[in-house]
Amino acid sequence: MKILENWKQQWQSLVLGYHFMQLVKAPYGDFAKIGRLSQEINDIYGMKLVAEFLSRYPQGKKALQERPRLGNVNLQELHQLPENTLGYAYANHMITNGLKPLLNRSIADDPFSFIAAHLGETHDIWHVVTGCPTNKAGEIKLEAFYVAQIYPSRFWIALLAKNLLKTALEDIELCEQHFDALTQGWLLGKQAEPLFGIQWNQLWEMPLEQLRTQLKLNSQFSFNLV
Amino acid sequence: MKILENWKQQWQSLVLGYHFMQLVKAPYGDFAKIGRLSQEINDIYGMKLVAEFLSRYPQGKKALQERPRLGNVNLQELHQLPENTLGYAYANHMITNGLKPLLNRSIADDPFSFIAAHLGETHDIWHVVTGCPTNKAGEIKLEAFYVAQIYPSRFWIALLAKNLLKTALEDIELCEQHFDALTQGWLLGKQAEPLFGIQWNQLWEMPLEQLRTQLKLNSQFSFNLV
């Protein structure tokens, strides 16, 4: 049985290595391949650790119990709001980048499915409120922000590992940008209030800067030595 | 020819993926596997970028021209120096960790071989002066320090990518330690004076703290928001 178990582990490792490298070679943002990595790397133990972490503060605990969804979003309507609002900024981000909100699909009745659905449907709101652009460095910054806030997620760490290897192989000239982004995202994620569980659809009319201040998201880092 | 080239690239990618995953599964500090990664990932273009970066400041430029070696090191002798010296601290680090200095092997007559030999033989001195311990977080901090100082090195970035994937798969509980270490190493590496090319064997008797101050290495970071 031990030999069989060893073989199984070797095989899983080979398959993961193959898919990891496929992802490294794929264009940034290849969601099908990212989804496959997510399926392979997330296990019950890891997901329980994350759920436990998210339950430590009332907002996260409440969200895991009540599982509020973003619902369907009308970008054209939000784009009519004043330009300083979250709703306008989000709609503008989506329209400018040619993106569409995820459909409000029904999900399985368990906390892990909710976490995945919630993070998926709010991903672009996180882009907007954290101020991370959708270029490579911006995605890396946001991924490191996720590592700090959806802690400790095998998936987000693996995605960063993929992007570092991709930087080494394909984007060596962007190394400084990418490491600065990773550093800033991690520090900002630790510094900010938790974003998981926020009911964003009740905040569309709120001024973005006010929201960013409340969430401790609107500051620049000083990397001073003391 | 294009099909052949594509096949070659696919094959190289598969081989690299296989070795990358072998390294992920290997214990930390498996030097044989790390050496293999180095051979596969370093190319002339990447090494030229690094050599060009190191030549930008006089100490690095001089070292690349004169190629001074550390020479043979007598740990027992260094261990007799006063306890506040670099020499004592280095010898103590080596003895405590059961390490032996690398032999003063002759190398090929080119700058890349010198860079590799110099970094290899001074690696543990870098541990001592940067204050990075030899545990997992300490190695990650030092690797990120290298990324900033031996810039932009495909090898050190790939080694960090490996350690992030290893964190995701095997050491998920150490995630915060490892990300803090990566962040601190990167920032310290950017902040510090260049370490490449220092003739450490002329500094054994210097007080370690004085040296760390000169090299801007003895400070703690404040991750304050402004």
Short mmCIF file of C-alpha atoms in Angstrom, two decimals:
data_model
loop_
_atom_site.label_atom_id
_atom_site.label_comp_id
_atom_site.label_asym_id
_atom_site.label_seq_id
_atom_site.Cartn_x
_atom_site.Cartn_y
_atom_site.Cartn_z
CA MET A 1 0.00 0.00 0.00
CA LYS A 2 2.88 2.34 0.77
CA ILE A 3 4.36 1.80 -2.69
CA LEU A 4 0.98 2.54 -4.26
CA GLU A 5 0.67 5.69 -2.15
CA ASN A 6 4.16 6.81 -3.21
CA TRP A 7 3.31 6.21 -6.86
CA LYS A 8 0.11 8.17 -6.48
CA GLN A 9 1.99 11.09 -4.95
CA GLN A 10 4.65 10.98 -7.68
CA TRP A 11 1.95 10.96 -10.32
CA GLN A 12 0.03 13.84 -8.73
CA SER A 13 3.27 15.78 -8.52
CA LEU A 14 4.00 15.18 -12.22
CA VAL A 15 0.48 16.20 -13.24
CA LEU A 16 0.64 19.32 -11.09
CA GLY A 17 4.08 20.15 -12.51
CA TYR A 18 2.77 19.74 -16.04
CA HIS A 19 -0.25 21.98 -15.43
CA PHE A 20 1.85 24.49 -13.51
CA MET A 21 4.21 24.84 -16.47
CA GLN A 22 1.27 25.01 -18.88
CA LEU A 23 0.04 27.93 -16.79
CA VAL A 24 3.49 29.54 -16.77
CA LYS A 25 3.54 29.36 -20.58
CA ALA A 26 -0.06 30.57 -20.97
CA PRO A 27 -0.91 34.26 -21.37
CA TYR A 28 -1.61 36.14 -18.13
CA GLY A 29 -5.27 35.77 -17.18
CA ASP A 30 -5.95 32.40 -18.86
CA PHE A 31 -8.89 31.61 -16.61
CA ALA A 32 -9.43 28.02 -17.77
CA LYS A 33 -5.90 27.04 -16.80
CA ILE A 34 -6.08 29.06 -13.56
CA GLY A 35 -9.29 27.20 -12.69
CA ARG A 36 -7.54 23.88 -13.22
CA LEU A 37 -4.72 24.91 -10.88
CA SER A 38 -7.31 25.89 -8.31
CA GLN A 39 -8.97 22.45 -8.50
CA GLU A 40 -5.66 20.65 -8.16
CA ILE A 41 -4.10 22.65 -5.39
CA ASN A 42 -7.03 23.32 -3.07
CA ASP A 43 -7.73 20.57 -0.56
CA ILE A 44 -10.16 20.30 2.31
CA TYR A 45 -7.49 20.98 4.93
CA GLY A 46 -6.31 24.15 3.18
CA MET A 47 -9.85 25.40 2.60
CA LYS A 48 -10.74 24.80 6.24
CA LEU A 49 -7.75 26.90 7.32
CA VAL A 50 -8.99 29.75 5.12
CA ALA A 51 -12.58 29.48 6.36
CA GLU A 52 -11.32 29.51 9.94
CA PHE A 53 -9.25 32.63 9.26
CA LEU A 54 -12.18 34.42 7.61
CA SER A 55 -14.43 33.55 10.57
CA ARG A 56 -12.17 35.35 13.01
CA TYR A 57 -13.79 38.72 12.38
CA PRO A 58 -17.55 39.41 12.53
CA GLN A 59 -17.96 40.51 8.90
CA GLY A 60 -16.37 37.34 7.58
CA LYS A 61 -18.22 35.09 10.01
CA LYS A 62 -21.56 36.68 9.11
CA ALA A 63 -20.85 36.34 5.39
CA LEU A 64 -20.00 32.66 5.76
CA GLN A 65 -23.30 32.11 7.58
CA GLU A 66 -25.61 34.26 5.44
CA ARG A 67 -23.72 33.92 2.13
CA PRO A 68 -24.89 37.14 0.49
CA ARG A 69 -24.37 37.28 -3.27
CA LEU A 70 -23.58 40.31 -5.41
CA GLY A 71 -26.61 39.63 -7.59
CA ASN A 72 -26.97 40.80 -11.16
CA VAL A 73 -25.22 44.08 -11.86
CA ASN A 74 -26.38 46.67 -14.38
CA LEU A 75 -23.21 48.42 -15.53
CA GLN A 76 -25.07 51.04 -17.60
CA GLU A 77 -27.10 52.05 -14.57
CA LEU A 78 -24.04 52.24 -12.31
CA HIS A 79 -22.26 54.32 -14.94
CA GLN A 80 -24.92 57.00 -14.46
CA LEU A 81 -23.94 57.53 -10.82
CA PRO A 82 -21.71 60.52 -9.89
CA GLU A 83 -18.12 60.02 -11.00
CA ASN A 84 -16.76 59.93 -7.45
CA THR A 85 -18.83 56.90 -6.43
CA LEU A 86 -17.81 53.26 -6.14
CA GLY A 87 -20.57 52.30 -8.57
CA TYR A 88 -19.36 54.65 -11.29
CA ALA A 89 -15.69 53.67 -10.78
CA TYR A 90 -16.55 49.97 -10.94
CA ALA A 91 -18.75 50.34 -14.03
CA ASN A 92 -16.10 52.45 -15.70
CA HIS A 93 -13.40 49.89 -14.91
CA MET A 94 -15.52 47.09 -16.39
CA ILE A 95 -16.52 49.02 -19.51
CA THR A 96 -12.99 50.34 -20.14
CA ASN A 97 -11.52 46.84 -19.84
CA GLY A 98 -14.28 45.21 -21.89
CA LEU A 99 -15.36 43.06 -18.94
CA LYS A 100 -18.78 41.75 -17.97
CA PRO A 101 -19.93 40.98 -14.42
CA LEU A 102 -20.27 37.27 -13.66
CA LEU A 103 -23.78 35.88 -13.86
CA ASN A 104 -25.46 35.23 -10.53
CA ARG A 105 -25.17 31.44 -10.78
CA SER A 106 -26.53 29.22 -8.02
CA ILE A 107 -23.89 27.40 -6.01
CA ALA A 108 -23.59 24.31 -3.82
CA ASP A 109 -24.69 24.69 -0.22
CA ASP A 110 -21.33 24.82 1.52
CA PRO A 111 -18.98 27.57 2.74
CA PHE A 112 -16.19 26.72 0.28
CA SER A 113 -18.44 27.15 -2.74
CA PHE A 114 -19.57 30.47 -1.31
CA ILE A 115 -15.99 31.66 -0.79
CA ALA A 116 -15.11 30.79 -4.39
CA ALA A 117 -18.27 32.44 -5.80
CA HIS A 118 -17.91 35.55 -3.62
CA LEU A 119 -14.25 36.06 -4.55
CA GLY A 120 -15.02 35.49 -8.23
CA GLU A 121 -17.88 37.95 -8.46
CA THR A 122 -16.14 40.65 -6.42
CA HIS A 123 -12.68 40.32 -8.02
CA ASP A 124 -13.02 43.45 -10.17
CA ILE A 125 -14.41 45.45 -7.27
CA TRP A 126 -11.24 44.54 -5.39
CA HIS A 127 -9.25 45.84 -8.39
CA VAL A 128 -11.08 49.16 -8.12
CA VAL A 129 -10.95 49.70 -4.37
CA THR A 130 -7.32 48.57 -4.00
CA GLY A 131 -6.30 50.67 -7.00
CA CYS A 132 -4.57 47.72 -8.70
CA PRO A 133 -4.56 48.14 -12.48
CA THR A 134 -5.20 45.17 -14.77
CA ASN A 135 -1.65 45.01 -16.14
CA LYS A 136 0.79 42.30 -15.03
CA ALA A 137 2.15 44.22 -12.05
CA GLY A 138 -1.38 45.15 -10.97
CA GLU A 139 -2.50 41.52 -11.02
CA ILE A 140 0.56 40.48 -9.01
CA LYS A 141 -0.12 43.22 -6.46
CA LEU A 142 -3.73 42.09 -6.12
CA GLU A 143 -2.70 38.42 -5.83
CA ALA A 144 -0.34 39.27 -2.96
CA PHE A 145 -3.17 41.30 -1.40
CA TYR A 146 -5.35 38.16 -1.60
CA VAL A 147 -2.62 36.08 0.07
CA ALA A 148 -2.79 38.42 3.07
CA GLN A 149 -6.60 38.66 3.16
CA ILE A 150 -7.72 35.15 2.16
CA TYR A 151 -5.21 33.52 4.43
CA PRO A 152 -3.47 31.09 3.99
CA SER A 153 -4.64 30.18 0.53
CA ARG A 154 -2.64 27.59 -1.40
CA PHE A 155 -4.23 28.87 -4.59
CA TRP A 156 -3.18 32.52 -4.40
CA ILE A 157 0.34 31.61 -3.31
CA ALA A 158 0.65 29.17 -6.23
CA LEU A 159 -0.60 31.82 -8.63
CA LEU A 160 2.12 34.17 -7.39
CA ALA A 161 4.70 31.39 -7.71
CA LYS A 162 3.53 30.94 -11.29
CA ASN A 163 3.88 34.66 -11.99
CA LEU A 164 7.36 34.80 -10.48
CA LEU A 165 8.50 31.90 -12.65
CA LYS A 166 6.87 33.59 -15.64
CA THR A 167 8.76 36.77 -14.77
CA ALA A 168 12.02 34.80 -14.64
CA LEU A 169 11.40 33.11 -17.98
CA GLU A 170 9.54 35.70 -20.04
CA ASP A 171 9.47 39.11 -18.38
CA ILE A 172 12.86 39.51 -16.78
CA GLU A 173 12.87 43.26 -17.58
CA LEU A 174 9.75 43.69 -15.43
CA CYS A 175 11.35 42.06 -12.38
CA GLU A 176 11.56 45.23 -10.27
CA GLN A 177 7.98 46.24 -11.09
CA HIS A 178 6.73 42.76 -10.20
CA PHE A 179 8.63 42.51 -6.91
CA ASP A 180 7.56 46.01 -5.90
CA ALA A 181 3.98 45.02 -6.72
CA LEU A 182 4.16 41.81 -4.71
CA THR A 183 5.64 43.67 -1.74
CA GLN A 184 3.07 46.45 -1.88
CA GLY A 185 0.17 44.03 -2.26
CA TRP A 186 1.23 41.93 0.70
CA LEU A 187 1.75 44.95 2.96
CA LEU A 188 -1.47 46.61 1.84
CA GLY A 189 -3.40 43.38 2.38
CA LYS A 190 -2.11 43.10 5.93
CA GLN A 191 -2.75 46.77 6.66
CA ALA A 192 -6.26 47.05 5.19
CA GLU A 193 -9.55 46.15 6.79
CA PRO A 194 -10.88 42.77 5.63
CA LEU A 195 -12.60 43.00 2.27
CA PHE A 196 -14.09 39.51 2.35
CA GLY A 197 -17.82 39.57 3.04
CA ILE A 198 -18.43 43.22 2.26
CA GLN A 199 -21.84 43.70 0.60
CA TRP A 200 -20.63 45.93 -2.18
CA ASN A 201 -24.04 46.23 -3.79
CA GLN A 202 -25.14 48.34 -0.82
CA LEU A 203 -22.20 50.71 -1.32
CA TRP A 204 -22.46 51.69 -5.00
CA GLU A 205 -23.38 55.29 -4.16
CA MET A 206 -20.62 55.79 -1.63
CA PRO A 207 -17.70 58.04 -2.63
CA LEU A 208 -14.80 55.79 -3.53
CA GLU A 209 -12.20 57.81 -1.63
CA GLN A 210 -14.31 57.72 1.55
CA LEU A 211 -14.63 53.96 1.22
CA ARG A 212 -10.90 53.57 0.59
CA THR A 213 -10.14 55.61 3.69
CA GLN A 214 -12.51 53.51 5.79
CA LEU A 215 -10.90 50.34 4.51
CA LYS A 216 -7.35 51.73 4.97
CA LEU A 217 -6.67 51.33 1.28
CA ASN A 218 -5.84 54.80 0.06
CA SER A 219 -2.32 55.22 1.35
CA GLN A 220 1.03 54.95 -0.26
CA PHE A 221 3.70 52.95 1.50
CA SER A 222 6.85 54.46 2.80
CA PHE A 223 9.56 51.85 2.88
CA ASN A 224 11.66 53.78 5.37
CA LEU A 225 14.19 52.26 7.65
CA VAL A 226 13.96 53.16 11.30
CA MET B 1 11.78 24.64 -39.11
CA LYS B 2 9.11 26.46 -37.18
CA ILE B 3 7.45 23.21 -36.15
CA LEU B 4 10.80 21.86 -34.99
CA GLU B 5 11.43 25.06 -33.03
CA ASN B 6 7.99 24.79 -31.41
CA TRP B 7 8.62 21.16 -30.49
CA LYS B 8 11.98 22.10 -29.02
CA GLN B 9 10.37 24.83 -26.92
CA GLN B 10 7.61 22.46 -25.75
CA TRP B 11 10.19 19.88 -24.81
CA GLN B 12 12.36 22.40 -22.93
CA SER B 13 9.28 23.61 -21.11
CA LEU B 14 8.36 20.05 -20.09
CA VAL B 15 11.89 19.29 -18.90
CA LEU B 16 12.05 22.55 -16.96
CA GLY B 17 8.62 21.83 -15.45
CA TYR B 18 9.74 18.36 -14.42
CA HIS B 19 12.91 19.64 -12.78
CA PHE B 20 11.09 22.56 -11.20
CA MET B 21 8.62 20.18 -9.56
CA GLN B 22 11.46 17.85 -8.52
CA LEU B 23 13.00 20.87 -6.81
CA VAL B 24 9.68 21.78 -5.20
CA LYS B 25 9.45 18.28 -3.76
CA ALA B 26 13.11 18.17 -2.66
CA PRO B 27 14.18 19.28 0.82
CA TYR B 28 15.15 22.95 1.15
CA GLY B 29 18.81 23.42 0.24
CA ASP B 30 19.18 20.44 -2.14
CA PHE B 31 22.16 21.97 -3.91
CA ALA B 32 22.40 19.40 -6.72
CA LYS B 33 18.84 20.12 -7.85
CA ILE B 34 19.31 23.88 -7.38
CA GLY B 35 22.43 23.68 -9.57
CA ARG B 36 20.41 21.95 -12.29
CA LEU B 37 17.78 24.69 -12.21
CA SER B 38 20.55 27.26 -12.50
CA GLN B 39 21.95 25.56 -15.61
CA GLU B 40 18.55 25.34 -17.24
CA ILE B 41 17.26 28.80 -16.51
CA ASN B 42 20.33 30.97 -17.00
CA ASP B 43 20.95 32.07 -20.57
CA ILE B 44 23.48 34.42 -22.12
CA TYR B 45 20.97 37.25 -22.47
CA GLY B 46 19.93 37.06 -18.81
CA MET B 47 23.52 36.80 -17.59
CA LYS B 48 24.53 39.81 -19.68
CA LEU B 49 21.74 41.85 -18.10
CA VAL B 50 23.07 40.95 -14.64
CA ALA B 51 26.70 41.72 -15.57
CA GLU B 52 25.59 45.05 -16.97
CA PHE B 53 23.71 45.88 -13.77
CA LEU B 54 26.68 44.91 -11.58
CA SER B 55 29.00 47.09 -13.70
CA ARG B 56 26.97 50.21 -12.98
CA TYR B 57 28.79 50.90 -9.72
CA PRO B 58 32.60 51.07 -9.32
CA GLN B 59 32.91 48.20 -6.84
CA GLY B 60 31.06 45.79 -9.11
CA LYS B 61 32.84 46.96 -12.23
CA LYS B 62 36.24 46.57 -10.56
CA ALA B 63 35.36 43.10 -9.28
CA LEU B 64 34.28 41.97 -12.75
CA GLN B 65 37.61 43.18 -14.15
CA GLU B 66 39.95 41.96 -11.40
CA ARG B 67 37.92 38.94 -10.27
CA PRO B 68 39.24 38.71 -6.71
CA ARG B 69 38.56 35.37 -5.00
CA LEU B 70 37.87 34.71 -1.34
CA GLY B 71 40.76 32.24 -1.17
CA ASN B 72 41.04 29.47 1.37
CA VAL B 73 39.47 30.30 4.70
CA ASN B 74 40.71 29.00 8.05
CA LEU B 75 37.63 28.87 10.28
CA GLN B 76 39.55 27.95 13.42
CA GLU B 77 41.79 30.99 12.99
CA LEU B 78 38.85 33.33 12.36
CA HIS B 79 37.11 31.91 15.42
CA GLN B 80 39.96 33.27 17.56
CA LEU B 81 39.18 36.86 16.56
CA PRO B 82 37.21 39.10 18.99
CA GLU B 83 33.54 38.14 19.15
CA ASN B 84 32.34 41.43 17.65
CA THR B 85 34.24 40.95 14.37
CA LEU B 86 32.99 39.77 11.00
CA GLY B 87 35.56 36.99 11.02
CA TYR B 88 34.39 35.58 14.33
CA ALA B 89 30.70 35.88 13.38
CA TYR B 90 31.28 34.14 10.05
CA ALA B 91 33.37 31.32 11.58
CA ASN B 92 30.80 30.88 14.31
CA HIS B 93 27.97 30.72 11.76
CA MET B 94 29.83 28.08 9.76
CA ILE B 95 30.81 25.96 12.75
CA THR B 96 27.37 26.18 14.37
CA ASN B 97 25.66 25.11 11.14
CA GLY B 98 28.22 22.40 10.37
CA LEU B 99 29.26 24.12 7.15
CA LYS B 100 32.63 24.23 5.41
CA PRO B 101 33.89 27.05 3.19
CA LEU B 102 33.99 26.19 -0.52
CA LEU B 103 37.40 25.19 -1.83
CA ASN B 104 39.16 27.82 -3.89
CA ARG B 105 38.62 26.07 -7.23
CA SER B 106 39.95 27.60 -10.45
CA ILE B 107 37.27 28.84 -12.82
CA ALA B 108 36.86 29.58 -16.51
CA ASP B 109 38.16 32.94 -17.71
CA ASP B 110 34.86 34.81 -18.17
CA PRO B 111 32.76 37.20 -16.08
CA PHE B 112 29.81 34.79 -15.70
CA SER B 113 31.96 32.07 -14.16
CA PHE B 114 33.38 34.67 -11.78
CA ILE B 115 29.92 35.88 -10.77
CA ALA B 116 28.83 32.31 -10.01
CA ALA B 117 32.02 31.48 -8.08
CA HIS B 118 31.98 34.77 -6.14
CA LEU B 119 28.32 34.38 -5.13
CA GLY B 120 28.89 30.76 -4.16
CA GLU B 121 31.89 31.36 -1.95
CA THR B 122 30.44 34.46 -0.26
CA HIS B 123 26.90 33.09 0.26
CA ASP B 124 27.34 32.41 3.97
CA ILE B 125 29.01 35.77 4.52
CA TRP B 126 25.86 37.32 3.05
CA HIS B 127 23.85 35.27 5.57
CA VAL B 128 25.91 36.75 8.40
CA VAL B 129 25.97 40.40 7.34
CA THR B 130 22.29 40.52 6.31
CA GLY B 131 21.29 38.73 9.50
CA CYS B 132 19.29 36.09 7.60
CA PRO B 133 19.14 32.82 9.56
CA THR B 134 19.48 29.48 7.78
CA ASN B 135 15.88 28.40 8.36
CA LYS B 136 13.29 28.45 5.55
CA ALA B 137 12.20 32.06 6.12
CA GLY B 138 15.84 33.17 6.35
CA GLU B 139 16.71 31.55 3.03
CA ILE B 140 13.68 33.17 1.39
CA LYS B 141 14.65 36.57 2.79
CA LEU B 142 18.18 36.17 1.45
CA GLU B 143 16.92 34.98 -1.95
CA ALA B 144 14.76 38.10 -2.27
CA PHE B 145 17.78 40.16 -1.19
CA TYR B 146 19.73 38.54 -4.06
CA VAL B 147 16.94 39.38 -6.52
CA ALA B 148 17.41 43.06 -5.66
CA GLN B 149 21.22 42.99 -5.64
CA ILE B 150 22.04 40.56 -8.47
CA TYR B 151 19.53 42.11 -10.77
CA PRO B 152 17.61 40.85 -12.72
CA SER B 153 18.56 37.23 -12.16
CA ARG B 154 16.31 34.55 -13.62
CA PHE B 155 17.85 32.06 -11.20
CA TRP B 156 17.05 33.82 -7.92
CA ILE B 157 13.54 34.68 -9.06
CA ALA B 158 12.93 31.05 -10.04
CA LEU B 159 14.26 29.87 -6.69
CA LEU B 160 11.76 32.14 -4.95
CA ALA B 161 8.98 30.88 -7.23
CA LYS B 162 9.96 27.36 -6.20
CA ASN B 163 9.84 28.28 -2.52
CA LEU B 164 6.44 29.95 -2.86
CA LEU B 165 5.00 26.85 -4.55
CA LYS B 166 6.63 24.73 -1.85
CA THR B 167 5.00 26.96 0.78
CA ALA B 168 1.61 26.48 -0.92
CA LEU B 169 1.97 22.70 -1.10
CA GLU B 170 3.91 21.77 2.02
CA ASP B 171 4.29 24.69 4.43
CA ILE B 172 1.01 26.53 4.27
CA GLU B 173 1.21 27.35 8.00
CA LEU B 174 4.45 29.27 7.36
CA CYS B 175 2.88 31.47 4.70
CA GLU B 176 2.98 34.72 6.70
CA GLN B 177 6.58 34.16 7.80
CA HIS B 178 7.62 33.44 4.23
CA PHE B 179 5.85 36.45 2.71
CA ASP B 180 7.21 38.74 5.43
CA ALA B 181 10.67 37.34 4.71
CA LEU B 182 10.35 37.85 0.96
CA THR B 183 9.14 41.41 1.46
CA GLN B 184 11.88 42.28 3.95
CA GLY B 185 14.60 40.73 1.79
CA TRP B 186 13.52 42.63 -1.30
CA LEU B 187 13.31 45.96 0.51
CA LEU B 188 16.59 45.41 2.34
CA GLY B 189 18.31 44.43 -0.91
CA LYS B 190 17.15 47.64 -2.56
CA GLN B 191 18.08 49.77 0.42
CA ALA B 192 21.53 48.31 1.15
CA GLU B 193 24.83 49.18 -0.48
CA PRO B 194 25.88 46.64 -3.12
CA LEU B 195 27.46 43.55 -1.59
CA PHE B 196 28.70 42.09 -4.87
CA GLY B 197 32.45 42.48 -5.25
CA ILE B 198 33.29 43.24 -1.63
CA GLN B 199 36.64 41.70 -0.68
CA TRP B 200 35.46 40.18 2.55
CA ASN B 201 38.80 38.60 3.36
CA GLN B 202 40.18 42.11 3.99
CA LEU B 203 37.40 42.81 6.49
CA TRP B 204 37.56 39.87 8.89
CA GLU B 205 38.77 42.04 11.77
CA MET B 206 36.16 44.73 11.30
CA PRO B 207 33.37 44.96 13.89
CA LEU B 208 30.26 43.39 12.34
CA GLU B 209 27.91 46.15 13.49
CA GLN B 210 30.14 48.84 12.02
CA LEU B 211 30.18 46.97 8.72
CA ARG B 212 26.40 46.51 8.78
CA THR B 213 25.93 50.22 9.39
CA GLN B 214 28.24 51.10 6.50
CA LEU B 215 26.36 48.73 4.22
CA LYS B 216 22.94 49.98 5.44
CA LEU B 217 22.07 46.51 6.64
CA ASN B 218 21.45 46.90 10.34
CA SER B 219 18.04 48.51 10.35
CA GLN B 220 14.57 47.19 10.93
CA PHE B 221 11.87 48.15 8.49
CA SER B 222 8.90 50.19 9.39
CA PHE B 223 6.06 49.37 7.09
CA ASN B 224 4.23 52.58 7.85
CA LEU B 225 1.65 54.14 5.65
CA VAL B 226 2.11 57.81 4.88
#
